[in-house]
Coordinates of C-alpha atoms in Angstrom, one line a residue:
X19 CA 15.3 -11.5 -8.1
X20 CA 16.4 -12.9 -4.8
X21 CA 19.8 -12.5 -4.0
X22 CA 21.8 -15.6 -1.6
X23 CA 24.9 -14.5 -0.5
X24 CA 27.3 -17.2 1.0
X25 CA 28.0 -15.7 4.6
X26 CA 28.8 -19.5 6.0
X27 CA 31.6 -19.4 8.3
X28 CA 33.1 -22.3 9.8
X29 CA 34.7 -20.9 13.2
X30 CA 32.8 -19.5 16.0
X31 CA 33.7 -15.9 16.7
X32 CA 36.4 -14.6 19.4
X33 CA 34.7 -13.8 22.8
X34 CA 35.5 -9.8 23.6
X35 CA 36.6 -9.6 27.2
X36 CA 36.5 -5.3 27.8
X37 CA 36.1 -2.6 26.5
X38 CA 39.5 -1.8 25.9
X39 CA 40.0 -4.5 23.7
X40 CA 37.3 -4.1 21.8
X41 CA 38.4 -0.4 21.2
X42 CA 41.8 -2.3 19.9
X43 CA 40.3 -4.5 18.1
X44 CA 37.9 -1.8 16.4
X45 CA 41.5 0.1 14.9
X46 CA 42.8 -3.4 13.7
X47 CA 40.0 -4.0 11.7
X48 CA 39.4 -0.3 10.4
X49 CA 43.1 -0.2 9.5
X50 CA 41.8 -3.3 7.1
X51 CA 38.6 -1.4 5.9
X52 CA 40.0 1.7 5.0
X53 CA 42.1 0.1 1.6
X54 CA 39.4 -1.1 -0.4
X55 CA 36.5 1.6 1.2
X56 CA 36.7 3.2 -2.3
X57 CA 36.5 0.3 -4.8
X58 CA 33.6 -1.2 -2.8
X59 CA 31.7 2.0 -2.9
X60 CA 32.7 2.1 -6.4
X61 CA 31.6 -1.4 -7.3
X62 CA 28.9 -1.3 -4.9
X63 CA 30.1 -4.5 -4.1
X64 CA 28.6 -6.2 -0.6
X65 CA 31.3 -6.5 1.8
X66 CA 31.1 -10.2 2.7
X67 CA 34.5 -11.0 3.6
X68 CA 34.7 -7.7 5.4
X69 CA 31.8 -8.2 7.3
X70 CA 32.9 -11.5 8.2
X71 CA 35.8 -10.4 9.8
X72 CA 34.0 -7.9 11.6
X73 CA 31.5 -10.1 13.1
X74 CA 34.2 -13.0 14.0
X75 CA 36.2 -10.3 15.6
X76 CA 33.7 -10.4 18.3
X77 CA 32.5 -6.6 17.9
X78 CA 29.3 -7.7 17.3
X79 CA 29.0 -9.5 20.4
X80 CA 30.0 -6.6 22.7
X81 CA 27.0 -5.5 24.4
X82 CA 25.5 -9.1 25.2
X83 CA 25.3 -9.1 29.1
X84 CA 28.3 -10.3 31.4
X85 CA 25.7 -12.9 32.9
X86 CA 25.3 -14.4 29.4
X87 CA 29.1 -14.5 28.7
X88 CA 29.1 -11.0 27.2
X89 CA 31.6 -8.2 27.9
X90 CA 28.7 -5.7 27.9
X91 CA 30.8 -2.7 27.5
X92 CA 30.0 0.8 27.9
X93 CA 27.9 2.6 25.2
X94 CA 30.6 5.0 25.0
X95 CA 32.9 2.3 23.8
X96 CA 29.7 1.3 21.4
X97 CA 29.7 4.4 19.8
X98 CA 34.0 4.5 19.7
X99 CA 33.4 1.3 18.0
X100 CA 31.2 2.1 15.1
X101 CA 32.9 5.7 14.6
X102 CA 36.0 4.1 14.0
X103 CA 34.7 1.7 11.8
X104 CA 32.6 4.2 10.1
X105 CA 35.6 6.3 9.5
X106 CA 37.5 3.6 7.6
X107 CA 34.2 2.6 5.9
X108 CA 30.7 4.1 6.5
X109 CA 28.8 1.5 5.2
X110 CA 30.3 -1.5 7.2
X111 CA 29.8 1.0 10.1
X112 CA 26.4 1.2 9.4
X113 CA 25.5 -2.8 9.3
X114 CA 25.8 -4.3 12.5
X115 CA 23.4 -1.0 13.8
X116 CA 20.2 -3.0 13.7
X117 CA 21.9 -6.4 15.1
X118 CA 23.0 -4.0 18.4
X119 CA 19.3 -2.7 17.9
X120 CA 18.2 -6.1 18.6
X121 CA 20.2 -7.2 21.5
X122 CA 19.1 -4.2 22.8
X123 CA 15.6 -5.5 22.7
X124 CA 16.7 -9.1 24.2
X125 CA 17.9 -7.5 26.8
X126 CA 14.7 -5.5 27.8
X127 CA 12.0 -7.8 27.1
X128 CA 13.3 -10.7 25.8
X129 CA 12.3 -14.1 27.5
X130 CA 14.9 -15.8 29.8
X131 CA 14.7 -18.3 27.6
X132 CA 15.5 -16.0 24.6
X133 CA 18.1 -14.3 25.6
X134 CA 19.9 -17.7 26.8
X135 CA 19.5 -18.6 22.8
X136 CA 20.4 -15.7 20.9
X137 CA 23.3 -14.2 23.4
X138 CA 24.8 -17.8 23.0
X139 CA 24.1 -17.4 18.8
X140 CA 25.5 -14.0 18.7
X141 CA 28.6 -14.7 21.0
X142 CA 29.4 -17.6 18.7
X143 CA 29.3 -14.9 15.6
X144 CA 25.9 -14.7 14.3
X145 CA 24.2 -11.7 13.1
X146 CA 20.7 -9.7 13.0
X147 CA 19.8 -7.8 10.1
X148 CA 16.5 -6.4 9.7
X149 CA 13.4 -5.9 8.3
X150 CA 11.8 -2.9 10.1
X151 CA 10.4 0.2 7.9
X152 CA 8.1 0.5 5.0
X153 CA 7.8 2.6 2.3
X154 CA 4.3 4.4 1.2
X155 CA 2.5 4.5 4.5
X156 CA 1.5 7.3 6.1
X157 CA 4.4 7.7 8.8
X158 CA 7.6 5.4 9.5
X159 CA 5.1 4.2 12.3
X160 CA 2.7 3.0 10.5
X161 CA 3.5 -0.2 10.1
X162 CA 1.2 -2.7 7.6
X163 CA 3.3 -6.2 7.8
X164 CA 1.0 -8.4 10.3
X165 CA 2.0 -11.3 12.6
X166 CA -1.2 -13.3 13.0
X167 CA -1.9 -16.2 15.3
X168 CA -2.0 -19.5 13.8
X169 CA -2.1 -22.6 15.8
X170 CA 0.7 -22.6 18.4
X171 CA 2.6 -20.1 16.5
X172 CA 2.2 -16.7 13.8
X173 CA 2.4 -16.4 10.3
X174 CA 4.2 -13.4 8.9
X175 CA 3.0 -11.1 6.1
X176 CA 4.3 -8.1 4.7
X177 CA 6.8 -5.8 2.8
X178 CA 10.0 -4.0 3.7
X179 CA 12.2 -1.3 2.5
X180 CA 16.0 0.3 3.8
X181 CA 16.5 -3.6 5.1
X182 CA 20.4 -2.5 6.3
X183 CA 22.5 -5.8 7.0
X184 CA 19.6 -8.4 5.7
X185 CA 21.4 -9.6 2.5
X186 CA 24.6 -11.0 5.2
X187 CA 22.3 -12.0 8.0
X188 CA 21.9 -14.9 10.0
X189 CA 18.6 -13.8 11.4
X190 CA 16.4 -11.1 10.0
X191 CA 13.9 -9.3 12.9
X192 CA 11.1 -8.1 11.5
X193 CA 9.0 -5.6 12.9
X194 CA 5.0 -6.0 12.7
X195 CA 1.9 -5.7 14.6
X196 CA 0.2 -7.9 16.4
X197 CA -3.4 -9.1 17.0
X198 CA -3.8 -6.7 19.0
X199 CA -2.2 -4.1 16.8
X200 CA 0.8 -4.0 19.1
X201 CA 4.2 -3.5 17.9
X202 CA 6.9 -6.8 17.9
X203 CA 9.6 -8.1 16.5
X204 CA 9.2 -11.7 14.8
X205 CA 12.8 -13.0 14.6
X206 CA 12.9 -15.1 11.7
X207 CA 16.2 -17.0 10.6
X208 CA 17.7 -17.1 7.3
X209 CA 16.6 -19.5 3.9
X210 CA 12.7 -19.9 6.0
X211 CA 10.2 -20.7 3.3
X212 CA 8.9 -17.3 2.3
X213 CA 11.5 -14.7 3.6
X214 CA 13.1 -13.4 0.6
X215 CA 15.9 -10.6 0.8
X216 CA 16.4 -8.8 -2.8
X217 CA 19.4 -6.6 -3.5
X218 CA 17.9 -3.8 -4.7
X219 CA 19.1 -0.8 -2.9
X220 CA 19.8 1.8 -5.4
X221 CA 21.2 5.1 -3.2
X222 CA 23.5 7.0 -4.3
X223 CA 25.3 6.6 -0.6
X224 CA 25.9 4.0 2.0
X225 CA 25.9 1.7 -1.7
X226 CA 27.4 -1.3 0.8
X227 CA 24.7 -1.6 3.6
X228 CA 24.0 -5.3 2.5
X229 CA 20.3 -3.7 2.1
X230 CA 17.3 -4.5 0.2
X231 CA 13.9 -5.1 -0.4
X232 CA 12.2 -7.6 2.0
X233 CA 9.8 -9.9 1.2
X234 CA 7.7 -11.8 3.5
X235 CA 5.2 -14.4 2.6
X236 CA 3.4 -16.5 5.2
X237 CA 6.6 -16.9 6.8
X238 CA 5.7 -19.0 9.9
X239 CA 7.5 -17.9 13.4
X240 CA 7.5 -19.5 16.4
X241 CA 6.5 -18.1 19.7
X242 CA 9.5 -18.2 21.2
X243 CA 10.9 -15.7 18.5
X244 CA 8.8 -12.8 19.0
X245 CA 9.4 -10.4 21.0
X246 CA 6.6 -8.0 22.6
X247 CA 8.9 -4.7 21.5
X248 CA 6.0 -2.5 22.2
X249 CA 6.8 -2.9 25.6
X250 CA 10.2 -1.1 25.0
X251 CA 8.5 2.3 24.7
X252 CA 5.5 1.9 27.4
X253 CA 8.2 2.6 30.4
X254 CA 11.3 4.8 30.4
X255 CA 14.1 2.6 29.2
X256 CA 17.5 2.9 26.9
X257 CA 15.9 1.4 23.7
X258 CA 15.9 4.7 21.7
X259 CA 19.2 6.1 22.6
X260 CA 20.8 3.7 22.2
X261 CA 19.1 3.0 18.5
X262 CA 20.4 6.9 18.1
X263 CA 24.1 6.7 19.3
X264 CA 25.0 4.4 16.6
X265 CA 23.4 6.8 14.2
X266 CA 25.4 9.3 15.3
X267 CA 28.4 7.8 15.0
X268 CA 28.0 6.8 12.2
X269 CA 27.8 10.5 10.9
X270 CA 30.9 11.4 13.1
X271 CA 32.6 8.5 11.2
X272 CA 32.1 9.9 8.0
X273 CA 33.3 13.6 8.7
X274 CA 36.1 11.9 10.3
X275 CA 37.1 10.3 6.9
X276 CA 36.2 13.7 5.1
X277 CA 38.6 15.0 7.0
X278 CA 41.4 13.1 6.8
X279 CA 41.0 13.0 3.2
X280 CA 40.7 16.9 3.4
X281 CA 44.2 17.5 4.7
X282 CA 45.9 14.6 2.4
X283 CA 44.7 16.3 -0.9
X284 CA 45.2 19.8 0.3
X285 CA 48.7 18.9 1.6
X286 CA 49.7 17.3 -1.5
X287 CA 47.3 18.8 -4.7
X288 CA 46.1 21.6 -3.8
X289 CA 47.1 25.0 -4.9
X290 CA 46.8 28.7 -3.0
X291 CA 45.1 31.0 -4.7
X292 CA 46.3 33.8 -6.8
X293 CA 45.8 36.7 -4.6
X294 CA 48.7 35.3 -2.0
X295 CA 52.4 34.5 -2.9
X296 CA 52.6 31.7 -1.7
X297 CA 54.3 28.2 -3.1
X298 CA 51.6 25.5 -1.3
X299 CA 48.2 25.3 -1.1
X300 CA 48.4 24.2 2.6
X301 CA 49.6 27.6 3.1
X302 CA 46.8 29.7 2.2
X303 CA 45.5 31.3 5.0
X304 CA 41.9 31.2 4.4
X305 CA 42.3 27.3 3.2
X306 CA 44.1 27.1 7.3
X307 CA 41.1 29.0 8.6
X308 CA 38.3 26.7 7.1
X309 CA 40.5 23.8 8.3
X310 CA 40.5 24.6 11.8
X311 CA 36.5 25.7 11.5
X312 CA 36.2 22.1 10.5
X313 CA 38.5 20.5 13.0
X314 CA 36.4 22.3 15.9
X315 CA 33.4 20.9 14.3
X316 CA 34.4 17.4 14.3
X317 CA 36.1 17.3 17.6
X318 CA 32.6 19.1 19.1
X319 CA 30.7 16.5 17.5
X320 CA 33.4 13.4 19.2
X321 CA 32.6 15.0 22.6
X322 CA 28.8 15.3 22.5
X323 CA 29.0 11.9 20.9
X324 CA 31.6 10.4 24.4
X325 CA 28.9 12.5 26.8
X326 CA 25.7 11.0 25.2
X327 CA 27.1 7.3 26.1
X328 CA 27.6 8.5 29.5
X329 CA 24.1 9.6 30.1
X330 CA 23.1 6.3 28.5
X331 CA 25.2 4.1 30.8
X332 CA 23.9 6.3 33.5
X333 CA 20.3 5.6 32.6
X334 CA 21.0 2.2 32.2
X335 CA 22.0 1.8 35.6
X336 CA 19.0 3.5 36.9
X337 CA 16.1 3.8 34.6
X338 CA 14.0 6.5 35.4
X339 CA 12.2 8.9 33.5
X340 CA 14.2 11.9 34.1
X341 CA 17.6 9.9 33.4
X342 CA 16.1 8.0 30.0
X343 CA 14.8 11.7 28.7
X344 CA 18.0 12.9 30.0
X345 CA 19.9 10.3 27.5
X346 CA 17.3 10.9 24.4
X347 CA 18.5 14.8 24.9
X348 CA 22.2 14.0 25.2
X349 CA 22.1 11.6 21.9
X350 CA 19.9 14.1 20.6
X351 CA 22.5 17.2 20.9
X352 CA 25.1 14.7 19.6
X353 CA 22.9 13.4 16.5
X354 CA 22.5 17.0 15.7
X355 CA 25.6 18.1 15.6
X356 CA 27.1 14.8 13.8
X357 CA 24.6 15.5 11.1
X358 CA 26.0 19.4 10.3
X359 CA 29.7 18.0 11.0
X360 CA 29.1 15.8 8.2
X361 CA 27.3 17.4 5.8
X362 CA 29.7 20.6 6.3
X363 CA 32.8 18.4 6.2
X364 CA 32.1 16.7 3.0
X365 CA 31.5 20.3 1.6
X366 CA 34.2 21.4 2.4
X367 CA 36.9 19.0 1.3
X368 CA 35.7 20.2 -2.6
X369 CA 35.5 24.0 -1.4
X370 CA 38.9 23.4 0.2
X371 CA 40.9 20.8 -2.4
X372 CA 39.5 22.3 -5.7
X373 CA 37.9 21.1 -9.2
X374 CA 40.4 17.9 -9.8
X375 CA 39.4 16.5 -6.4
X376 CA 36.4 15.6 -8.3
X377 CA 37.9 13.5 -10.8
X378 CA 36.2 10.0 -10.6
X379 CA 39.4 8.6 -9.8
X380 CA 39.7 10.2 -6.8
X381 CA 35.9 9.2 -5.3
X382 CA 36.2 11.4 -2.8
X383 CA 32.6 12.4 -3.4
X384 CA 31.8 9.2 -1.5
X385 CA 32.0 11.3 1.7
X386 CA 29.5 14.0 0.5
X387 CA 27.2 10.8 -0.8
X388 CA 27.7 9.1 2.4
X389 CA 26.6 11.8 4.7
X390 CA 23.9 13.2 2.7
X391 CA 22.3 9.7 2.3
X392 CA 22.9 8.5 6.1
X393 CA 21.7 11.7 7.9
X394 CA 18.2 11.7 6.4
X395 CA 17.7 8.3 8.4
X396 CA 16.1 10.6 10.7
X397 CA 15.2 14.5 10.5
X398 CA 18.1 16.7 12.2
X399 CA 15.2 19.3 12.9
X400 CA 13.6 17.2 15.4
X401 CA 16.4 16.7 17.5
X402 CA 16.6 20.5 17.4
X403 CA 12.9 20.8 18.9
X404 CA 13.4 18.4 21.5
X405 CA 16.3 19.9 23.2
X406 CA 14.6 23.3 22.8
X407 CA 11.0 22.2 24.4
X408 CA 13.3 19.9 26.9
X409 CA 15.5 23.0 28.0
X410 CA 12.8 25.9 27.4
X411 CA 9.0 24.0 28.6
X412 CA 10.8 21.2 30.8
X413 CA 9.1 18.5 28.3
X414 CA 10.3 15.4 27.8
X415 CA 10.5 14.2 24.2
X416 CA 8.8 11.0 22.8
X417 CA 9.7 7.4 23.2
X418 CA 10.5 5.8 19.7
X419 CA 13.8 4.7 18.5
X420 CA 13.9 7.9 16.3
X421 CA 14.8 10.1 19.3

C-alpha cells in the first residue's frame, strides 16, 4: 500500500547564520530526541514531528552556499551535526543524509537557475529524500530505472529500495540513467502522478529512517530538474566524501549512545564478579579496563572523524586530484574506524552490563541493531584497501559516493 504522511508545515524554517550556532542548535534538538529514541525504535514509529523540528531548526539548510543565503558551514561542523543527532537518535541522524547528498550535487553541477530554486526551497525548510539504489542487479551501480526523453521533458521509470527520508520528503531525487546511459538525478516533488513511496522497510535497525520501497511510474520530470550527476565523478571533486562523512558520523553517533548507556547501567545495575570483593560493579577492574578500551575507541573514531572534514573543506577550497583523494582517504580512515567503534561498543555494553540489560524493557539492543544495520551501507573492507594501495602503491582510490 502507499503510505502519505502529513509533513505540511505552515512556517518557513529559521535561517542558520554559523557554524557555531548550528552546533548549538544541534545539542538543543538532540537533548529533545534522546527521550522518546527508545519508544520510536520500539514502535517503529516515523518520526514526523521530530523531523519537523529538525528541518525547521534550520540544520538542514546549513551547507546551502553564503551567495544563496546559506551559512555553508564547515564539513567538520556537518559531521558534529549529524553525530550529535545520531547519538540522541540514530535514525533521525541518518534522514537528512541524502538531502545534504543533494545539495551537494546542486552545488557542483546544478544549473544557476537550479540552485537559485532549491537553495531558496531548502532555506525555507524543505527536504530531499531519495530514491537512489536498487535491489537485484548486479552491483549497487547498476542502475535499471530510466529517464527517457519525451517531448520537452523525461518520463521516469523504475524501482527503488533503502529509500532513507522519502516517506517525510518534500522532494524525492531519483537516481537513473539517461539516454545516453549516463548517470542523473531526476528531482521529482512529492504527490506527482506516479511516484509512490511505500513503508515497507522491515530491518531490524535504523526501524525510523522514513524508508521504503519506491515506485516510479511514467513519472514525468522536467528539464530543469535533472541534474547531469555523472558529471560529479568525471573530475576530482568533494561529492563522495562528503556522501561518506555523514556515514561516518552516523556510526560514531551510535557508539556514542552505546556508551553513555554503558556507564549508566554499569554504574547503577551492574554487579562485580565473584572472584573480587568488591560491593559495585563499577568497581571491577576488568569491567574499568574494557571501559577505558572503549572510551579510546570512540574518542579515536571523533578525531579521524574532525580530521576528515578538514581535508574536505581543504579540498573544497582547491579541488585537485591529490587533495579530493586526499579527502576520500581521510573519510575513509574515519569510516573505518566508526564502523569497528560501533560494532565493538554495542558488544560491549551486554559483555560489560550483564544478562538483565537485555530485558526488552531496557532496549538497549537498539544500539547493537543500529550499528550492525547502518555499517553494512558500505563495506568497512574497502576502506581498508584504499588506504593500504593509497599509502603502499601511491593509488588513488575510485570516484563514487561509496568512498
Amino acid at each position: 500500500m502507499t503510505t502519505v504522511i502529513n509533513t505540511t508545515t505552515e512556517q518557513k524554517a529559521h535561517v542558520i547564520g554559523d557554524d557555531t550556532e548550528a552546533i548549538a542548535i544541534a545539542h538543543q534538538l538532540a537533548a529533545e530526541f534522546v527521550k522518546g529514541d527508545s519508544e520510536r525504535d520500539r514502535e517503529g514509529k516515523i518520526p514526523v514531528d521530530e523531523v519537523n523540528r529538525y528541518s525547521q531548526s534550520g540544520l538542514w539548510g546549513i551547507t546551502v552556499p553564503k551567495e544563496y543565503g546559506g551559512a555553508f558551514v564547515s564539513n567538520v561542523t556537518l559531521a558534529e551535526v549529524t553525530k550529535i543527532i545520531s547519538e540522541a537518535d540514530s535514525s533521525l541522524g541518518q534522514i537528512p543524509q541524502n538531502h545534504w547528498y543533494i545539495l551537494e550535487s546542486l552545488r557542483l553541477d546544478g544549473t544557476e537557475e537550479q540552485k537559485r530554486f532549491f537553495f531558496n526551497l531548502v532555506l525555507q525548510g524543505k527536504r530531499f529524500g531519495n530514491a537512489f539504489s536498487e535491489i537485484g542487479t548486479k552491483s549497487v551501480t547498476d542502475v535499471q530505472t530510466r529517464l527517457e526523453k519525451s517531448g520537452d521533458g523525461y518520463v521516469l521509470n523504475g524501482r527503488k529500495f533503502y529509500s532513507s527520508g522519502a516517506l517525510v520528503a518534500d522532494w524525492i531525487p531519483v537516481i537513473a540513467r539517461n539516454d545516453d546511459d549516463k548517470t542523473v538525478i531526476a528531482l521529482v516533488e512529492r504527490g506527482t502522478p506516479g511516484l509512490n513511496v511505500i513503508d515497507d522497510w522491515s530491518s531490524f535497525g535504523q526501524r525510523t529512517t522514513a524508508s521504503g520501497t519506491t515506485i516510479i511510474e511514467n513519472v514525468e520530470v522536467s528539464a530543469d530538474h535533472v541534474i547531469p550527476h555523472f558529471l560529479a565523478f568525471e573530475r576530482p571533486t568533494t561529492q563522495g566524501p562528503i556522501a561518506q562523512i555523514i556515514q561516518a558520523a552516523v556510526d560514531v553517533g551510535i557508539a556514542k549512545a552505546a556508551l553513555r548507556d554503558t556507564i549508566h547501567y554499569v554504574h547503577n545495575y551492574a554487579r562485580p564478579w565473584i572472584d573480587v570483593e568488591l560491593e559495585h560493579g563499577y568497581e571491577d577492574p576488568l569491567t574499568i579496563y574494557n571501559v577505558g578500551n572503549v572510551v579510546i575507541q570512540v574518542h579515536a573514531a571523533e578525531a579521524l572523524l574532525r580530521r576528515s572534514g578538514e581535508y574536505i573543506d581543504r579540498a573544497i577550497a582547491d579541488s585537485t586530484d591529490t587533495s579530493v583523494a586526499e579527502a576520500s582517504i581521510a573519510v575513509a580512515e574515519a569510516k573505518a574506524l566508526a564502523a569497528e567503534a560501533a560494532i565493538l561498543t554495542t558488544n560491549k555494553l551486554f559483555e560489560l552490563a550483564g544478562t538483565k540489560s537485555t530485558l526488552r524493557q531496557y532496549n538497549l539492543d537498539r544500539h547493537w541493531r543500529n550499528a550492525r544495520t547502518h555499517t553494512l551501507h558500505d563495506p568497512v573492507r574497502w576502506k581498508y584497501y584504499a588506504v593500504g594501495n593509497f599509502y603502499l602503491n601511491g593509488v588513488n582510490p575510485p570516484r563514487h559516493p561509496w568512498l
